[in-house]
mmCIF file of C-alpha atoms in Angstrom:
data_model
loop_
_atom_site.group_PDB
_atom_site.id
_atom_site.type_symbol
_atom_site.label_atom_id
_atom_site.label_comp_id
_atom_site.label_asym_id
_atom_site.label_seq_id
_atom_site.Cartn_x
_atom_site.Cartn_y
_atom_site.Cartn_z
ATOM 1 C CA MET F 1 -11.685 50.740 -36.422
ATOM 2 C CA LYS F 2 -11.786 48.949 -33.097
ATOM 3 C CA ASP F 3 -14.706 47.019 -34.370
ATOM 4 C CA SER F 4 -13.231 45.872 -37.158
ATOM 5 C CA GLY F 5 -9.907 45.134 -34.366
ATOM 6 C CA ARG F 6 -11.916 42.682 -31.854
ATOM 7 C CA SER F 7 -14.011 40.890 -35.059
ATOM 8 C CA MET F 8 -9.971 40.135 -36.900
ATOM 9 C CA GLY F 9 -8.668 38.592 -32.761
ATOM 10 C CA LYS F 10 -12.008 37.642 -32.461
ATOM 11 C CA ARG F 11 -11.972 35.466 -35.991
ATOM 12 C CA LEU F 12 -7.717 34.441 -35.526
ATOM 13 C CA VAL F 13 -8.946 33.265 -32.085
ATOM 14 C CA GLY F 14 -11.593 30.896 -33.738
ATOM 15 C CA ILE F 15 -8.708 29.278 -36.199
ATOM 16 C CA LEU F 16 -5.912 28.982 -33.953
ATOM 17 C CA ALA F 17 -7.582 28.182 -30.611
ATOM 18 C CA ILE F 18 -7.699 24.334 -31.697
ATOM 19 C CA PRO F 19 -5.080 23.619 -33.355
ATOM 20 C CA VAL F 20 -2.154 25.121 -31.049
ATOM 21 C CA GLY F 21 -4.322 23.444 -28.471
ATOM 22 C CA VAL F 22 -3.888 20.405 -29.625
ATOM 23 C CA LEU F 23 -0.211 21.046 -30.188
ATOM 24 C CA MET F 24 0.474 22.028 -27.314
ATOM 25 C CA ILE F 25 -0.754 19.385 -25.287
ATOM 26 C CA ILE F 26 1.588 16.827 -27.202
ATOM 27 C CA LEU F 27 4.402 18.846 -26.915
ATOM 28 C CA ILE F 28 3.629 18.288 -22.717
ATOM 29 C CA LEU F 29 3.292 14.614 -23.497
ATOM 30 C CA CYS F 30 5.982 14.351 -25.800
ATOM 31 C CA GLY F 31 8.669 16.948 -23.030
ATOM 32 C CA ALA F 32 7.239 15.395 -19.692
ATOM 33 C CA LYS F 33 8.536 11.346 -22.232
ATOM 34 C CA GLY F 34 12.084 13.481 -23.370
ATOM 35 C CA ILE F 35 10.569 12.620 -27.075
ATOM 36 C CA ARG F 36 10.789 15.255 -30.302
ATOM 37 C CA LEU F 37 8.279 15.949 -31.771
ATOM 38 C CA PHE F 38 9.329 16.810 -34.616
ATOM 39 C CA ALA F 39 13.349 14.063 -34.737
ATOM 40 C CA THR F 40 14.143 13.186 -38.385
ATOM 41 C CA GLU F 41 13.457 14.852 -41.669
ATOM 42 C CA GLY F 42 11.091 11.190 -41.396
ATOM 43 C CA ASN F 43 8.712 12.550 -39.138
ATOM 44 C CA TRP F 44 8.188 15.338 -40.774
ATOM 45 C CA ILE F 45 7.621 13.651 -44.098
ATOM 46 C CA ALA F 46 5.172 11.656 -42.243
ATOM 47 C CA PHE F 47 3.151 14.056 -40.787
ATOM 48 C CA PHE F 48 2.548 16.264 -44.211
ATOM 49 C CA GLN F 49 1.669 12.919 -46.302
ATOM 50 C CA ALA F 50 -0.898 12.924 -43.479
ATOM 51 C CA THR F 51 -1.921 16.143 -43.432
ATOM 52 C CA ALA F 52 -2.653 16.174 -47.298
ATOM 53 C CA THR F 53 -3.599 12.495 -47.478
ATOM 54 C CA VAL F 54 -6.436 13.830 -44.024
ATOM 55 C CA MET F 55 -7.073 17.116 -45.944
ATOM 56 C CA ILE F 56 -8.065 16.047 -50.140
ATOM 57 C CA THR F 57 -10.256 12.847 -47.991
ATOM 58 C CA THR F 58 -12.135 15.659 -45.797
ATOM 59 C CA ILE F 59 -12.463 17.419 -48.687
ATOM 60 C CA VAL F 60 -14.391 14.877 -51.404
ATOM 61 C CA LEU F 61 -16.141 13.227 -48.585
ATOM 62 C CA SER F 62 -17.806 16.757 -47.621
ATOM 63 C CA ILE F 63 -18.357 17.449 -51.295
ATOM 64 C CA ASN F 64 -21.556 14.647 -51.093
ATOM 65 C CA LEU F 65 -22.239 15.033 -47.869
ATOM 66 C CA ASN F 66 -22.981 18.279 -47.069
ATOM 67 C CA SER F 67 -25.179 17.324 -50.513
ATOM 68 C CA GLY F 68 -27.407 13.986 -48.445
ATOM 69 C CA ARG F 69 -25.353 11.825 -50.960
ATOM 70 C CA PHE F 70 -23.562 9.878 -48.154
ATOM 71 C CA ASP F 71 -20.538 7.905 -50.413
ATOM 72 C CA PHE F 72 -19.249 4.620 -49.190
ATOM 73 C CA SER F 73 -17.499 3.922 -52.626
ATOM 74 C CA ILE F 74 -13.784 7.083 -51.698
ATOM 75 C CA GLY F 75 -11.626 4.290 -50.406
ATOM 76 C CA SER F 76 -13.059 1.920 -52.885
ATOM 77 C CA ILE F 77 -11.921 3.983 -55.449
ATOM 78 C CA SER F 78 -8.697 4.991 -54.505
ATOM 79 C CA LEU F 79 -7.662 2.023 -53.806
ATOM 80 C CA LEU F 80 -8.832 0.444 -57.604
ATOM 81 C CA SER F 81 -7.145 4.439 -59.441
ATOM 82 C CA SER F 82 -4.157 3.327 -57.193
ATOM 83 C CA VAL F 83 -3.967 -0.026 -58.252
ATOM 84 C CA ILE F 84 -4.768 0.821 -62.344
ATOM 85 C CA SER F 85 -1.253 3.207 -62.685
ATOM 86 C CA ALA F 86 0.799 1.348 -60.309
ATOM 87 C CA SER F 87 0.269 -1.524 -62.446
ATOM 88 C CA ILE F 88 0.422 0.991 -65.669
ATOM 89 C CA CYS F 89 3.998 2.319 -65.127
ATOM 90 C CA ILE F 90 5.479 -0.315 -64.067
ATOM 91 C CA ARG F 91 4.449 -1.996 -67.177
ATOM 92 C CA PHE F 92 5.719 0.226 -69.369
ATOM 93 C CA GLY F 93 8.666 2.037 -66.962
ATOM 94 C CA LEU F 94 5.856 5.333 -66.538
ATOM 95 C CA ALA F 95 7.439 7.478 -63.682
ATOM 96 C CA THR F 96 5.708 9.162 -60.854
ATOM 97 C CA GLY F 97 4.116 12.053 -63.152
ATOM 98 C CA PRO F 98 2.324 10.211 -65.295
ATOM 99 C CA MET F 99 1.183 7.569 -62.932
ATOM 100 C CA LEU F 100 -0.154 10.790 -60.841
ATOM 101 C CA LEU F 101 -1.490 12.081 -64.444
ATOM 102 C CA ILE F 102 -2.603 7.865 -64.452
ATOM 103 C CA SER F 103 -4.735 8.103 -60.680
ATOM 104 C CA ILE F 104 -6.718 11.145 -61.155
ATOM 105 C CA ILE F 105 -7.561 9.710 -64.369
ATOM 106 C CA ALA F 106 -8.684 6.762 -63.123
ATOM 107 C CA GLY F 107 -9.948 8.195 -60.611
ATOM 108 C CA ALA F 108 -12.277 10.108 -62.131
ATOM 109 C CA VAL F 109 -13.831 7.916 -64.570
ATOM 110 C CA LEU F 110 -15.043 5.844 -61.161
ATOM 111 C CA GLY F 111 -15.636 8.425 -60.081
ATOM 112 C CA LEU F 112 -17.809 9.391 -62.888
ATOM 113 C CA CYS F 113 -19.583 5.496 -63.240
ATOM 114 C CA SER F 114 -20.397 5.768 -59.735
ATOM 115 C CA GLY F 115 -22.521 9.805 -60.259
ATOM 116 C CA VAL F 116 -23.900 7.682 -63.440
ATOM 117 C CA VAL F 117 -24.811 4.412 -62.132
ATOM 118 C CA TYR F 118 -27.006 7.258 -58.620
ATOM 119 C CA VAL F 119 -29.028 9.116 -61.348
ATOM 120 C CA LEU F 120 -30.285 6.251 -63.514
ATOM 121 C CA VAL F 121 -30.812 3.612 -60.778
ATOM 122 C CA LYS F 122 -32.280 6.036 -58.425
ATOM 123 C CA LEU F 123 -31.862 4.034 -55.247
ATOM 124 C CA PRO F 124 -30.324 5.655 -52.007
ATOM 125 C CA PRO F 125 -27.031 6.774 -52.465
ATOM 126 C CA ILE F 126 -26.011 5.207 -49.210
ATOM 127 C CA ILE F 127 -26.821 1.505 -51.318
ATOM 128 C CA ILE F 128 -25.929 2.495 -54.217
ATOM 129 C CA SER F 129 -22.389 3.749 -53.034
ATOM 130 C CA LEU F 130 -21.972 0.314 -51.085
ATOM 131 C CA GLY F 131 -22.218 -1.730 -54.205
ATOM 132 C CA ILE F 132 -19.839 0.342 -56.199
ATOM 133 C CA THR F 133 -17.684 -0.514 -53.394
ATOM 134 C CA LEU F 134 -18.188 -4.246 -53.934
ATOM 135 C CA LEU F 135 -17.697 -3.359 -57.198
ATOM 136 C CA TYR F 136 -14.484 -1.688 -57.112
ATOM 137 C CA GLU F 137 -12.996 -3.560 -53.757
ATOM 138 C CA GLY F 138 -13.709 -6.531 -56.485
ATOM 139 C CA ALA F 139 -12.110 -5.382 -59.762
ATOM 140 C CA ALA F 140 -8.571 -4.349 -57.987
ATOM 141 C CA PHE F 141 -8.769 -7.520 -56.599
ATOM 142 C CA THR F 142 -9.228 -9.702 -60.147
ATOM 143 C CA VAL F 143 -6.000 -7.419 -62.133
ATOM 144 C CA THR F 144 -3.716 -8.475 -58.996
ATOM 145 C CA ASN F 145 -5.005 -12.070 -58.933
ATOM 146 C CA GLY F 146 -5.740 -11.361 -55.371
ATOM 147 C CA TYR F 147 -1.716 -9.663 -54.518
ATOM 148 C CA GLY F 148 -1.588 -6.224 -54.925
ATOM 149 C CA VAL F 149 0.425 -4.501 -56.771
ATOM 150 C CA SER F 150 4.885 -4.109 -55.431
ATOM 151 C CA PHE F 151 6.505 -1.809 -56.974
ATOM 152 C CA VAL F 152 9.216 -0.929 -53.175
ATOM 153 C CA ALA F 153 12.131 -1.671 -55.472
ATOM 154 C CA ASN F 154 11.430 0.948 -58.337
ATOM 155 C CA ASN F 155 13.116 3.901 -57.314
ATOM 156 C CA GLU F 156 12.242 6.182 -59.560
ATOM 157 C CA LEU F 157 8.044 4.604 -58.667
ATOM 158 C CA VAL F 158 8.857 5.797 -54.298
ATOM 159 C CA SER F 159 11.067 8.947 -54.683
ATOM 160 C CA PHE F 160 8.165 11.283 -54.039
ATOM 161 C CA PRO F 161 7.908 11.888 -50.092
ATOM 162 C CA SER F 162 9.152 15.001 -49.967
ATOM 163 C CA VAL F 163 7.982 18.073 -47.353
ATOM 164 C CA PHE F 164 8.413 19.632 -50.675
ATOM 165 C CA ASN F 165 6.371 17.502 -52.876
ATOM 166 C CA TYR F 166 3.810 17.012 -50.241
ATOM 167 C CA ILE F 167 3.609 20.722 -49.905
ATOM 168 C CA ILE F 168 2.796 20.990 -53.501
ATOM 169 C CA VAL F 169 0.035 18.588 -53.459
ATOM 170 C CA ILE F 170 -1.944 20.292 -50.280
ATOM 171 C CA VAL F 171 -1.222 24.303 -51.620
ATOM 172 C CA LEU F 172 -2.619 22.910 -55.727
ATOM 173 C CA CYS F 173 -5.456 20.450 -54.013
ATOM 174 C CA LEU F 174 -6.705 23.298 -51.217
ATOM 175 C CA ALA F 175 -6.417 26.324 -54.689
ATOM 176 C CA PHE F 176 -8.509 24.001 -56.541
ATOM 177 C CA ALA F 177 -10.848 22.946 -53.728
ATOM 178 C CA ILE F 178 -11.278 26.412 -53.416
ATOM 179 C CA VAL F 179 -11.633 27.942 -57.046
ATOM 180 C CA VAL F 180 -13.763 25.380 -57.868
ATOM 181 C CA PHE F 181 -16.651 25.774 -55.526
ATOM 182 C CA ASP F 182 -15.771 28.800 -54.540
ATOM 183 C CA HIS F 183 -15.464 30.794 -58.005
ATOM 184 C CA THR F 184 -17.106 29.192 -60.618
ATOM 185 C CA LYS F 185 -20.760 28.679 -61.728
ATOM 186 C CA PHE F 186 -20.743 24.909 -61.635
ATOM 187 C CA GLY F 187 -19.461 25.831 -57.571
ATOM 188 C CA TYR F 188 -22.612 28.938 -57.256
ATOM 189 C CA ASP F 189 -25.160 26.376 -58.613
ATOM 190 C CA TYR F 190 -23.886 24.140 -56.059
ATOM 191 C CA LYS F 191 -23.982 25.384 -53.232
ATOM 192 C CA ALA F 192 -27.816 26.821 -54.566
ATOM 193 C CA LEU F 193 -28.721 23.054 -54.634
ATOM 194 C CA LEU F 194 -27.478 23.088 -51.061
ATOM 195 C CA SER F 195 -29.836 25.843 -49.652
ATOM 196 C CA GLY F 196 -32.766 24.601 -51.199
ATOM 197 C CA GLN F 197 -32.407 22.518 -53.945
ATOM 198 C CA LYS F 198 -36.780 22.154 -55.441
ATOM 199 C CA VAL F 199 -36.101 26.299 -55.470
ATOM 200 C CA ALA F 200 -32.498 25.480 -57.443
ATOM 201 C CA VAL F 201 -34.350 23.190 -59.260
ATOM 202 C CA GLU F 202 -36.719 25.897 -60.713
ATOM 203 C CA THR F 203 -34.458 28.454 -61.559
ATOM 204 C CA GLY F 204 -33.164 25.915 -63.439
ATOM 205 C CA ILE F 205 -30.274 24.397 -62.321
ATOM 206 C CA HIS F 206 -28.987 20.920 -63.873
ATOM 207 C CA GLU F 207 -29.290 19.132 -60.766
ATOM 208 C CA VAL F 208 -28.390 15.484 -62.445
ATOM 209 C CA LYS F 209 -25.434 17.780 -64.006
ATOM 210 C CA ASN F 210 -23.721 18.815 -60.713
ATOM 211 C CA ALA F 211 -24.529 15.638 -58.463
ATOM 212 C CA ILE F 212 -21.988 13.544 -62.301
ATOM 213 C CA ILE F 213 -19.428 16.696 -61.636
ATOM 214 C CA CYS F 214 -19.418 16.351 -58.095
ATOM 215 C CA TYR F 215 -18.574 12.542 -58.017
ATOM 216 C CA THR F 216 -16.142 13.042 -61.482
ATOM 217 C CA ILE F 217 -14.062 15.301 -58.946
ATOM 218 C CA ALA F 218 -14.769 13.120 -56.204
ATOM 219 C CA GLY F 219 -13.545 10.551 -58.090
ATOM 220 C CA GLY F 220 -10.053 12.799 -59.194
ATOM 221 C CA MET F 221 -8.562 13.880 -55.746
ATOM 222 C CA MET F 222 -8.905 10.178 -54.347
ATOM 223 C CA GLY F 223 -6.865 9.431 -57.457
ATOM 224 C CA ILE F 224 -4.263 11.727 -56.192
ATOM 225 C CA VAL F 225 -5.288 9.687 -52.624
ATOM 226 C CA GLY F 226 -4.818 5.937 -53.984
ATOM 227 C CA PHE F 227 -1.485 8.227 -55.508
ATOM 228 C CA LEU F 228 0.078 9.144 -51.993
ATOM 229 C CA SER F 229 -0.193 6.086 -50.423
ATOM 230 C CA ALA F 230 1.324 4.033 -53.076
ATOM 231 C CA THR F 231 3.300 6.242 -53.093
ATOM 232 C CA ASN F 232 3.906 6.495 -49.943
ATOM 233 C CA THR F 233 4.672 2.815 -48.914
ATOM 234 C CA GLY F 234 5.316 0.714 -52.077
ATOM 235 C CA THR F 235 3.516 -1.239 -52.380
ATOM 236 C CA ILE F 236 -1.004 -2.120 -52.124
ATOM 237 C CA GLN F 237 -2.326 -4.277 -49.705
ATOM 238 C CA MET F 238 -5.849 -5.534 -51.761
ATOM 239 C CA ALA F 239 -9.523 -4.924 -49.277
ATOM 240 C CA LEU F 240 -12.559 -7.168 -49.415
ATOM 241 C CA ASN F 241 -15.987 -6.711 -48.518
ATOM 242 C CA PHE F 242 -16.207 -3.293 -47.803
ATOM 243 C CA GLY F 243 -12.029 -3.091 -45.746
ATOM 244 C CA SER F 244 -11.285 -0.073 -48.541
ATOM 245 C CA ILE F 245 -13.608 2.303 -46.519
ATOM 246 C CA SER F 246 -11.756 3.037 -43.353
ATOM 247 C CA ILE F 247 -9.658 4.844 -45.291
ATOM 248 C CA MET F 248 -13.451 7.075 -44.928
ATOM 249 C CA PHE F 249 -14.085 7.503 -41.064
ATOM 250 C CA THR F 250 -10.272 8.671 -41.568
ATOM 251 C CA ALA F 251 -11.772 12.455 -42.418
ATOM 252 C CA PHE F 252 -14.881 12.715 -39.947
ATOM 253 C CA LEU F 253 -13.073 13.813 -37.196
ATOM 254 C CA PRO F 254 -11.191 16.718 -39.163
ATOM 255 C CA MET F 255 -14.554 17.154 -40.734
ATOM 256 C CA PHE F 256 -16.362 18.070 -37.536
ATOM 257 C CA ILE F 257 -13.506 20.600 -37.149
ATOM 258 C CA GLY F 258 -13.011 22.038 -40.415
ATOM 259 C CA GLY F 259 -16.557 22.732 -40.380
ATOM 260 C CA PHE F 260 -16.158 24.745 -37.287
ATOM 261 C CA ILE F 261 -12.989 26.930 -38.351
ATOM 262 C CA GLY F 262 -14.499 26.927 -41.205
ATOM 263 C CA ARG F 263 -17.004 29.853 -39.394
ATOM 264 C CA PHE F 264 -14.231 31.895 -39.294
ATOM 265 C CA CYS F 265 -12.031 31.929 -42.358
ATOM 266 C CA ASN F 266 -13.506 29.457 -45.359
ATOM 267 C CA GLU F 267 -14.971 26.646 -45.487
ATOM 268 C CA LYS F 268 -11.514 24.722 -47.319
ATOM 269 C CA ILE F 269 -9.106 25.854 -45.213
ATOM 270 C CA GLY F 270 -10.571 24.971 -41.954
ATOM 271 C CA TYR F 271 -10.616 21.122 -43.186
ATOM 272 C CA PHE F 272 -7.061 21.836 -44.339
ATOM 273 C CA ILE F 273 -6.973 22.817 -40.368
ATOM 274 C CA GLY F 274 -8.707 20.406 -39.135
ATOM 275 C CA ALA F 275 -6.422 17.451 -40.864
ATOM 276 C CA LEU F 276 -3.334 19.679 -40.238
ATOM 277 C CA THR F 277 -4.635 19.167 -36.379
ATOM 278 C CA MET F 278 -5.096 15.494 -37.411
ATOM 279 C CA ALA F 279 -1.747 14.988 -39.195
ATOM 280 C CA PHE F 280 -0.647 16.265 -34.955
ATOM 281 C CA VAL F 281 -2.843 14.206 -33.110
ATOM 282 C CA SER F 282 -1.335 10.655 -35.150
ATOM 283 C CA LEU F 283 2.594 11.580 -35.469
ATOM 284 C CA ALA F 284 1.700 12.117 -31.924
ATOM 285 C CA TYR F 285 0.737 8.083 -31.622
ATOM 286 C CA ALA F 286 3.394 6.908 -33.910
ATOM 287 C CA ARG F 287 6.373 9.349 -31.176
ATOM 288 C CA LEU F 288 4.693 7.813 -27.512
ATOM 289 C CA ASN F 289 4.285 4.608 -29.531
ATOM 290 C CA VAL F 290 0.489 4.287 -28.996
ATOM 291 C CA HIS F 291 -0.843 1.194 -29.824
ATOM 292 C CA SER F 292 -3.896 0.515 -32.466
ATOM 293 C CA SER F 293 -6.749 -0.054 -30.618
ATOM 294 C CA VAL F 294 -5.592 2.886 -28.041
ATOM 295 C CA GLN F 295 -5.625 5.094 -30.950
ATOM 296 C CA GLN F 296 -9.038 3.791 -32.019
ATOM 297 C CA ILE F 297 -10.429 4.235 -27.872
ATOM 298 C CA ILE F 298 -9.185 8.405 -28.231
ATOM 299 C CA THR F 299 -9.596 9.486 -31.876
ATOM 300 C CA ALA F 300 -13.466 7.774 -31.001
ATOM 301 C CA LEU F 301 -13.458 10.453 -27.700
ATOM 302 C CA LEU F 302 -11.889 13.590 -28.970
ATOM 303 C CA LEU F 303 -14.923 13.204 -31.557
ATOM 304 C CA VAL F 304 -18.224 12.246 -29.416
ATOM 305 C CA GLY F 305 -16.651 14.406 -27.366
ATOM 306 C CA PHE F 306 -16.387 17.147 -30.560
ATOM 307 C CA LEU F 307 -19.845 16.108 -31.471
ATOM 308 C CA ILE F 308 -20.931 16.846 -28.130
ATOM 309 C CA TYR F 309 -19.784 20.036 -28.249
ATOM 310 C CA LEU F 310 -21.288 21.191 -31.293
ATOM 311 C CA ASN F 311 -24.816 19.598 -30.268
ATOM 312 C CA ASN F 312 -24.952 21.626 -26.735
ATOM 313 C CA GLU F 313 -22.673 24.809 -27.995
ATOM 314 C CA LYS F 314 -25.511 27.980 -27.107
ATOM 315 C CA VAL F 315 -26.103 25.953 -23.584
ATOM 316 C CA ILE F 316 -22.591 25.538 -23.461
ATOM 317 C CA LYS F 317 -21.716 29.313 -23.528
ATOM 318 C CA ASN F 318 -24.805 29.845 -21.972
ATOM 319 C CA ILE F 319 -23.735 28.891 -18.727
ATOM 320 C CA PHE F 320 -19.995 30.736 -19.373
ATOM 321 C CA GLY F 321 -21.770 33.801 -20.386
ATOM 322 C CA PHE F 322 -24.095 33.615 -16.865
ATOM 323 C CA ARG F 323 -20.594 33.459 -14.699
ATOM 324 C CA LYS F 324 -19.338 36.477 -16.285
ATOM 325 C CA ARG F 325 -22.701 38.488 -16.027
ATOM 326 C CA ARG F 326 -22.928 37.566 -12.439
ATOM 327 C CA ALA F 327 -18.748 37.859 -11.607
ATOM 328 C CA GLU F 328 -19.710 41.492 -13.467
ATOM 329 C CA LYS F 329 -22.683 42.749 -11.112
ATOM 330 C CA ASN F 330 -20.522 41.779 -7.995
ATOM 331 C CA TYR F 331 -17.278 43.025 -9.103
ATOM 332 C CA GLU F 332 -19.934 46.659 -9.215
ATOM 333 C CA VAL F 333 -21.987 46.012 -6.119
#
């Protein structure tokens, strides 16, 4: 019973240590400057919008990256799907519900096309995804004549941002990812291919079908990201020459944090907590008025520092374990 309690306590510490630690540091910094982290409703909306966007992008990035497929095209899928959905809704006077649905369908179709090209061409996924990125960025630019899309004056389409709506999106996307990848035959096949592709294929698992479904799911979820970004500002800015890739890099640090936290809970919940942690950091940047160049430096240092810890985790534990054992030995003497 005691061992079970200790194990539960250890898991809770592992899950909460990083987000709580980061929040404490941020609150101390804000307090030193006399700033409240959550001062207005807009702060709460920005926090949950960042959590939803980063969590979904992190899950999408991990879907193909865990299988060895580095997909640079997820940002361009987000861009083009939001352009398609916003253009249709503006043209026919549709509301946010249809816009979200169209964005998901458009993203899934674009993801499906990426997956089909990948399995047909059989080039390294990094090359395929770069080509797809240029294609989708160019298509979005052509559709809008390079001007992007603006619906700031459309009160219906910009009415989506609210704490409640973002929480609903977070819960539904997290539940969808957990159910699909942890409790379906497709998810079991996906995990079998991760652990040993050759053996999994020999047992009858269809790796091509599994890869195409992964691309399709990733595309559909990036359609949601595109919808959230577009309705948050009421504008869609164009990106060319791999300009859409930057959204992918926002997911690297929360993915590594989520991977670490995933040792103590479901991996997808780990990604959610990683996104939550980065949302605290993003809001702190805004509240403390940190310059964008300084933000990039701090985020890069956090990423490098966390990777250094992960790569030297055993050494660090051995050092602290040795000191603890030596202290206990001295106490006994």
